[in-house]
Coordinates of C-alpha atoms in Angstrom, one line a residue:
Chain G
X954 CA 0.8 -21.4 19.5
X955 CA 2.8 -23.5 16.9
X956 CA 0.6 -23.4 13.5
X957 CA 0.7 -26.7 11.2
X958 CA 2.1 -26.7 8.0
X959 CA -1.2 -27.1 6.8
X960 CA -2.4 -23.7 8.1
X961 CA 0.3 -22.0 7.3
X962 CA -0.2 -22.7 3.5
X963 CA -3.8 -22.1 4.2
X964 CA -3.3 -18.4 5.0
X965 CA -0.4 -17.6 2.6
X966 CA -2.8 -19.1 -0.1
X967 CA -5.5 -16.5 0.7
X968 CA -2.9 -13.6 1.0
X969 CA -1.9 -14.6 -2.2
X970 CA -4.9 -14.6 -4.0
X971 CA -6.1 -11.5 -2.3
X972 CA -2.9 -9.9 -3.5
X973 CA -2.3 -11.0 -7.0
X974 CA -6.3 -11.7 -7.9
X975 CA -5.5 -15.0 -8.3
X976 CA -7.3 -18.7 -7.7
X977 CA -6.5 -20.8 -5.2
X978 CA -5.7 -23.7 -7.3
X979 CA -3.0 -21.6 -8.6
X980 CA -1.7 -21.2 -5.4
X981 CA 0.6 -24.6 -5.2
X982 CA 3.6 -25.2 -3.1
X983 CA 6.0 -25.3 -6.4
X984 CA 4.5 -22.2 -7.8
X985 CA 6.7 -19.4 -8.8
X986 CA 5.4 -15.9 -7.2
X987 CA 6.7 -14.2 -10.4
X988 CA 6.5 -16.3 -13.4
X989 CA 4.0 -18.7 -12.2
X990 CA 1.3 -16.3 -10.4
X991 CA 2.4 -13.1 -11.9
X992 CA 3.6 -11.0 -9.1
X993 CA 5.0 -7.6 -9.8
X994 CA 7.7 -5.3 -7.8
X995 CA 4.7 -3.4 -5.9
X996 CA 3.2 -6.9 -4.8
X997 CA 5.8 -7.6 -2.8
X998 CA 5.3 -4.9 -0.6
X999 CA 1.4 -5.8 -0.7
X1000 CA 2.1 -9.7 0.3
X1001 CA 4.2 -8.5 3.1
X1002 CA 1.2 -6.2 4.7
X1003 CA -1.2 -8.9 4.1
X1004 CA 1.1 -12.1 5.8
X1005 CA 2.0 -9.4 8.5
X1006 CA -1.7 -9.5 9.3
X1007 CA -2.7 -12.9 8.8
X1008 CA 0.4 -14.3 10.9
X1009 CA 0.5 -11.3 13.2
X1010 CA 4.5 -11.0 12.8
X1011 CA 6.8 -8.1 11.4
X1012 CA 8.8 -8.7 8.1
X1013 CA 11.8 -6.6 7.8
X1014 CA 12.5 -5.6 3.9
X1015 CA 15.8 -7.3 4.1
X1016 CA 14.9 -10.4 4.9
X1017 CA 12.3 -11.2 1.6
X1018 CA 14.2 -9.0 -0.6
X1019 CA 18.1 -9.6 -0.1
X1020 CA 18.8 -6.6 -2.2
X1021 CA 21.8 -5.2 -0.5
X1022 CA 23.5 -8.8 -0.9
X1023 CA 22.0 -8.4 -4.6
X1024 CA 23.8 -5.0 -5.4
X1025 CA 26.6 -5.5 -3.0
X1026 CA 30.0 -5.8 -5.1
X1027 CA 31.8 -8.0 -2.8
X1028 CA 29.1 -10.5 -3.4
X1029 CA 28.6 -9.6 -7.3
X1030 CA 30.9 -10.0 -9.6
X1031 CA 29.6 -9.3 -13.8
X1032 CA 26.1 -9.9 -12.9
X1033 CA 26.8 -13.0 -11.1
X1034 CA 26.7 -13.9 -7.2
X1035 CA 29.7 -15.4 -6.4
X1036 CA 30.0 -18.4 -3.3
X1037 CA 30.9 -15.3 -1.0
X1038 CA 27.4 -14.0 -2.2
X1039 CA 25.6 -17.3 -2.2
X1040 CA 26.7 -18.4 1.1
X1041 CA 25.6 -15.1 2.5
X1042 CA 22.0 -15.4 0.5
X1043 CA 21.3 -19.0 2.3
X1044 CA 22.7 -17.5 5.5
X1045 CA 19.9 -14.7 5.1
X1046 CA 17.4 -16.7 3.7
X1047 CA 17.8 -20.8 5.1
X1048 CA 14.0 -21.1 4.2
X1049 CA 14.4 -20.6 0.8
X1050 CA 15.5 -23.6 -2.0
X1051 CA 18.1 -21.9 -3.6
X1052 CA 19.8 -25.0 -6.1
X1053 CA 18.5 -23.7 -8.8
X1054 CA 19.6 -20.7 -8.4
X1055 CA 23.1 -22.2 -7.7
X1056 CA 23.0 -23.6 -11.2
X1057 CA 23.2 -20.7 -12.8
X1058 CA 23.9 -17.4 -10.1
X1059 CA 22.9 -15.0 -12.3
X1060 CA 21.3 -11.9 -10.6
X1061 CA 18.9 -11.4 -12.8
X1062 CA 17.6 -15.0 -12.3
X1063 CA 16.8 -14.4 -9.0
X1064 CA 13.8 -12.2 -9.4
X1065 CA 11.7 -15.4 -10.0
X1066 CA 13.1 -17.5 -7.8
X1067 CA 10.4 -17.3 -4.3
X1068 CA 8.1 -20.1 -4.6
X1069 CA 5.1 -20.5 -2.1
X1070 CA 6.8 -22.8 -0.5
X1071 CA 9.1 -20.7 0.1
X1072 CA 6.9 -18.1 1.2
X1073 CA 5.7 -21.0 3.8
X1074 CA 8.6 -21.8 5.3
X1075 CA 9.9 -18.5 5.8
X1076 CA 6.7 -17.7 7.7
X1077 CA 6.8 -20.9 9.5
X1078 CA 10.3 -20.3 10.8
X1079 CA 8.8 -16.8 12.2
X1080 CA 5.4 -18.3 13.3
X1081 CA 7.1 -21.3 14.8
X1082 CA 10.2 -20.1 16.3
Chain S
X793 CA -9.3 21.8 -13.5
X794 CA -8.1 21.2 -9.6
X795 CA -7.6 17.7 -8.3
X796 CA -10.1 17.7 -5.5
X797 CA -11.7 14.7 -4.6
X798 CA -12.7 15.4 -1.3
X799 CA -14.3 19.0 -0.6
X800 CA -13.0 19.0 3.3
X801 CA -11.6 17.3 5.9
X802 CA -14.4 16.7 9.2
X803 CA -12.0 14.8 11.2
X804 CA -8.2 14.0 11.2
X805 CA -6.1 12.0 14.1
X806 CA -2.6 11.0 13.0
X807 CA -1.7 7.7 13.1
X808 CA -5.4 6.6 12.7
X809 CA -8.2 7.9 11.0
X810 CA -9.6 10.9 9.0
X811 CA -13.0 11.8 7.8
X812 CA -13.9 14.0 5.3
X813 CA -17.3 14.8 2.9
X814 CA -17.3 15.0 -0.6
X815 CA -20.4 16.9 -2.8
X816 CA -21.4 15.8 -5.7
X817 CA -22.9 18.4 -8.0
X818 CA -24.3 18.4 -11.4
X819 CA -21.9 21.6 -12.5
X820 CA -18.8 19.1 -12.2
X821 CA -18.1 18.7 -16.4
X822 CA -17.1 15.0 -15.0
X823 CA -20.5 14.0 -13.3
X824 CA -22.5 15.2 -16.2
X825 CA -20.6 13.4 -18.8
X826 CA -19.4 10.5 -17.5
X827 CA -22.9 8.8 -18.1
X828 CA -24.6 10.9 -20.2
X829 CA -28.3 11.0 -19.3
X830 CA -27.2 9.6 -15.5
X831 CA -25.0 11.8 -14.0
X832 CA -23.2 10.1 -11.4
X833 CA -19.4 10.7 -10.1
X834 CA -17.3 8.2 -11.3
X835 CA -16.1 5.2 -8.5
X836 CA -12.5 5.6 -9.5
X837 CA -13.0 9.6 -8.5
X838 CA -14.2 8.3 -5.3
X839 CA -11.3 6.3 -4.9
X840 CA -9.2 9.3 -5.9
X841 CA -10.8 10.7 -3.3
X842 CA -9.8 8.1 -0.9
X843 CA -6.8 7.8 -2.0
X844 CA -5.9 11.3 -1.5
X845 CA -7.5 11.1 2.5
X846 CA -5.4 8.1 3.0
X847 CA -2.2 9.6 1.2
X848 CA -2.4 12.8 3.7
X849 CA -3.5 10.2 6.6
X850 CA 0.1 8.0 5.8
X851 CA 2.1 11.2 4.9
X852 CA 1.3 13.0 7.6
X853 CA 2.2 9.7 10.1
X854 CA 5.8 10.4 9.3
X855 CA 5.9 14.3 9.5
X856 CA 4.9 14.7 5.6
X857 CA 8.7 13.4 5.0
X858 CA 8.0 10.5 2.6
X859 CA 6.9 10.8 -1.1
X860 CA 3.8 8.5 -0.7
X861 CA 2.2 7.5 -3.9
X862 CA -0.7 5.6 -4.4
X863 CA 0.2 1.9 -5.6
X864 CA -2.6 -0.4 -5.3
X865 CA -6.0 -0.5 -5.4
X866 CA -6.6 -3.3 -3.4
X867 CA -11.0 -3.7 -2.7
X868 CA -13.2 -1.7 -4.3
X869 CA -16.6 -2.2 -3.9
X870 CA -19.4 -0.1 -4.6
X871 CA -23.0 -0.5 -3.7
X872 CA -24.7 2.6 -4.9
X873 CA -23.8 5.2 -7.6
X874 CA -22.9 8.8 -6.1
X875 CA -26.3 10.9 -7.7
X876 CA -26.0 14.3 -7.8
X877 CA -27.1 16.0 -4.8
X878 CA -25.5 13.0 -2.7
X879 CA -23.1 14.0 -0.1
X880 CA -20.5 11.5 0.8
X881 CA -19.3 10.8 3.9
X882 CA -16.0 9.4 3.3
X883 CA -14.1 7.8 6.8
X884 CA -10.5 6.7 5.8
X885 CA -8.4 4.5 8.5
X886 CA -5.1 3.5 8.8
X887 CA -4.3 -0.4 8.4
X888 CA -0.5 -0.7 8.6
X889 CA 2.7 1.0 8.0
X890 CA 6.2 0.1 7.0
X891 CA 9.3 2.4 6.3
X892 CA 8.5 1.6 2.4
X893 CA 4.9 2.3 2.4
X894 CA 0.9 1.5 4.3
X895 CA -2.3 0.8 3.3
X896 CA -5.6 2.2 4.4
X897 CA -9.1 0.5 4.7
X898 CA -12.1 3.2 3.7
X899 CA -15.7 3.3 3.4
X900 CA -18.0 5.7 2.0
X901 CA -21.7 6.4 3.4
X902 CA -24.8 8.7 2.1
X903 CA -27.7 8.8 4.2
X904 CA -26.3 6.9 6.3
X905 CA -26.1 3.7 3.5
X906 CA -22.8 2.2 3.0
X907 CA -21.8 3.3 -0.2
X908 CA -18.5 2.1 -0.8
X909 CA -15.6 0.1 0.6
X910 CA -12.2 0.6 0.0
X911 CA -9.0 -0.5 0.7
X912 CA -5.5 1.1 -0.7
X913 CA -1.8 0.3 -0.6
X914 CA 0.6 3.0 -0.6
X915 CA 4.4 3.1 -1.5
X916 CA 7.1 5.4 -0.9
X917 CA 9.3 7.0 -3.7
X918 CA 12.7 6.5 -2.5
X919 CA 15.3 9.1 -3.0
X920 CA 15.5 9.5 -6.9
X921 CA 13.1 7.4 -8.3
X922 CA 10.9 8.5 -10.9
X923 CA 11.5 12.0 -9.9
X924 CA 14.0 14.2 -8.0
X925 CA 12.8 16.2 -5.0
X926 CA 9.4 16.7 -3.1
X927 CA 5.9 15.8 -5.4
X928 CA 4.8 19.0 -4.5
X929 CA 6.2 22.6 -5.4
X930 CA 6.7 24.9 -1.6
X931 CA 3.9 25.5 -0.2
X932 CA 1.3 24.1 -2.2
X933 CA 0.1 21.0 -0.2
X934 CA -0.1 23.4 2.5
X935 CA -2.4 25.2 0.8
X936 CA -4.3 22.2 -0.8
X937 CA -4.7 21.4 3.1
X938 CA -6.0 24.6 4.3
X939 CA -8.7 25.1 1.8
X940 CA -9.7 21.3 2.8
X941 CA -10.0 22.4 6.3
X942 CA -7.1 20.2 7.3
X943 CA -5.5 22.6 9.9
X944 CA -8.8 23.6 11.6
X945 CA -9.7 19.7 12.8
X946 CA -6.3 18.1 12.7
X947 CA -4.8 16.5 16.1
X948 CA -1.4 16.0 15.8
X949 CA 0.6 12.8 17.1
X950 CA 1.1 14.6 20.6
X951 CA -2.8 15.3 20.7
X952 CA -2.2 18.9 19.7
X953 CA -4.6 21.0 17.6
X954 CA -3.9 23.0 14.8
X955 CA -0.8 21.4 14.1
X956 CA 2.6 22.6 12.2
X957 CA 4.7 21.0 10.2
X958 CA 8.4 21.7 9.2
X959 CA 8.1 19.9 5.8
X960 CA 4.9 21.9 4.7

């Protein structure tokens, strides 16, 4: 059954905040997962357990955390992702807003780059496919 | 001092759950002076304890192959302190896994009273990170197992009793 958009946020909004101990009114759409709500490395791996759960749906590593594109020297060149790399990244990850990151490709600016509305729309896409 | 949390395994089913009893006695340096004047054993020993149920409980799922590690301490509630003369009846049960780590949900009773809940995230320690090699010197989780009772009310993944393990 097809969730709304409005559910969806619901549930990734109370992963969240069971995850990173934070409020709900933290939890916006535009809010970084890093920066804005604090998230650390071993979070990630605790968000993906929790939306597993409340969505019922399997999250392969890859697909959240593009690391192999992110280390992967035919996409990287001096700490930067090159079109080859950025293409691949929005090929991997369509949900995800990634002009920003565009701006300025560094790889180390793309640790704070998830939002939770990206986190929304990449469960969507697996909730609602 | 020996890292024991848990004094022995009851129960163990890989894949799902494992039981185990813990004593708490006033000759434990830790219970006396953690409160002096109300000796108690300290809720982050009992999720030590936990923690090192659930840790066997995930390690074992995949053939005591992974370097699991606690990571997160994700609930912990407590509802009564551990007195001395208490015995806790600690039932640990596997939530989820993934090939990078799993968490447990747990729950502690005395008399029949919940005690405690809690629930724990795991990860993995991939392939030098932190450390080189296995978290444990040959041989000695085996023997941390055996005087736990481990061997004697394990069932493997094939149902089997008194199970073996290469990586032990």
């Amino acid at each position: 059954m097809a969730l709304s958009e409005e559910e969806i946020f619901s549930k990734v909004q109370s992963s969240l905040e069971d995850a990173l101990g934070v409020d709900d009114d933290e939890v916006t759409m535009d809010a970084t997962l890093v920066g804005d709500l604090g998230a650390e490395s071993i979070d990630f791996l605790d968000i993906v357990f929790k939306l597993e759960k409340a969505f019922d749906i399997q999250i392969p590593r890859e697909e959240l955390s593009p690391e192999d594109i992110l280390t992967n020297s035919q996409y990287v060149q001096d700490g930067v992702v090159t079109a080859d790399g950025l293409a691949e990244l929005k090929k991997r990850m369509p949900w995800a807003d990634l002009s920003d990151f565009e701006a300025d490709p560094k790889v180390q600016n793309f640790g704070n780059l998830l939002t939770v509305g990206d986190l929304c729309r990449y469960v969507g896409s697996k909730v609602n496919d | 001092m020996r890292w024991f949390w848990v004094d022995r395994f009851t129960e163990f089913v890989s894949g799902s759950h494992a039981k185990g009893i813990k004593n708490v006695c006033l000759d434990e340096e830790v219970v006396d002076n953690y409160c002096p004047g109300f000796p108690v054993l300290p809720p982050t020993l009992i999720i030590e304890g936990m923690a090192q149920m659930g840790g066997i409980l995930i390690a074992e799922h995949f053939d005591f192959r992974k370097r699991v590690v606690l990571a997160k301490v994700g609930k912990g509630k407590f509802y009564a302190p551990a007195k001395t003369g208490d015995r806790l009846h600690y039932d640990v049960r596997l939530d989820a896994v993934q090939d990078n780590g799993g968490t447990v949900v747990s729950t502690s009773h005395c008399e029949g009273e919940l005690q405690a809940e809690i629930d724990l995230m795991f990860a993995f320690l991939e392939d030098g990170f932190l450390v080189d090699g296995p978290l444990f010197e040959p041989g000695d989780l085996k023997v941390m197992l055996q005087i736990m009772n481990f061997f004697s009310v394990a069932v493997d993944a094939n149902g089997n009793r008194f199970p073996t393990y290469e990586n032990l």
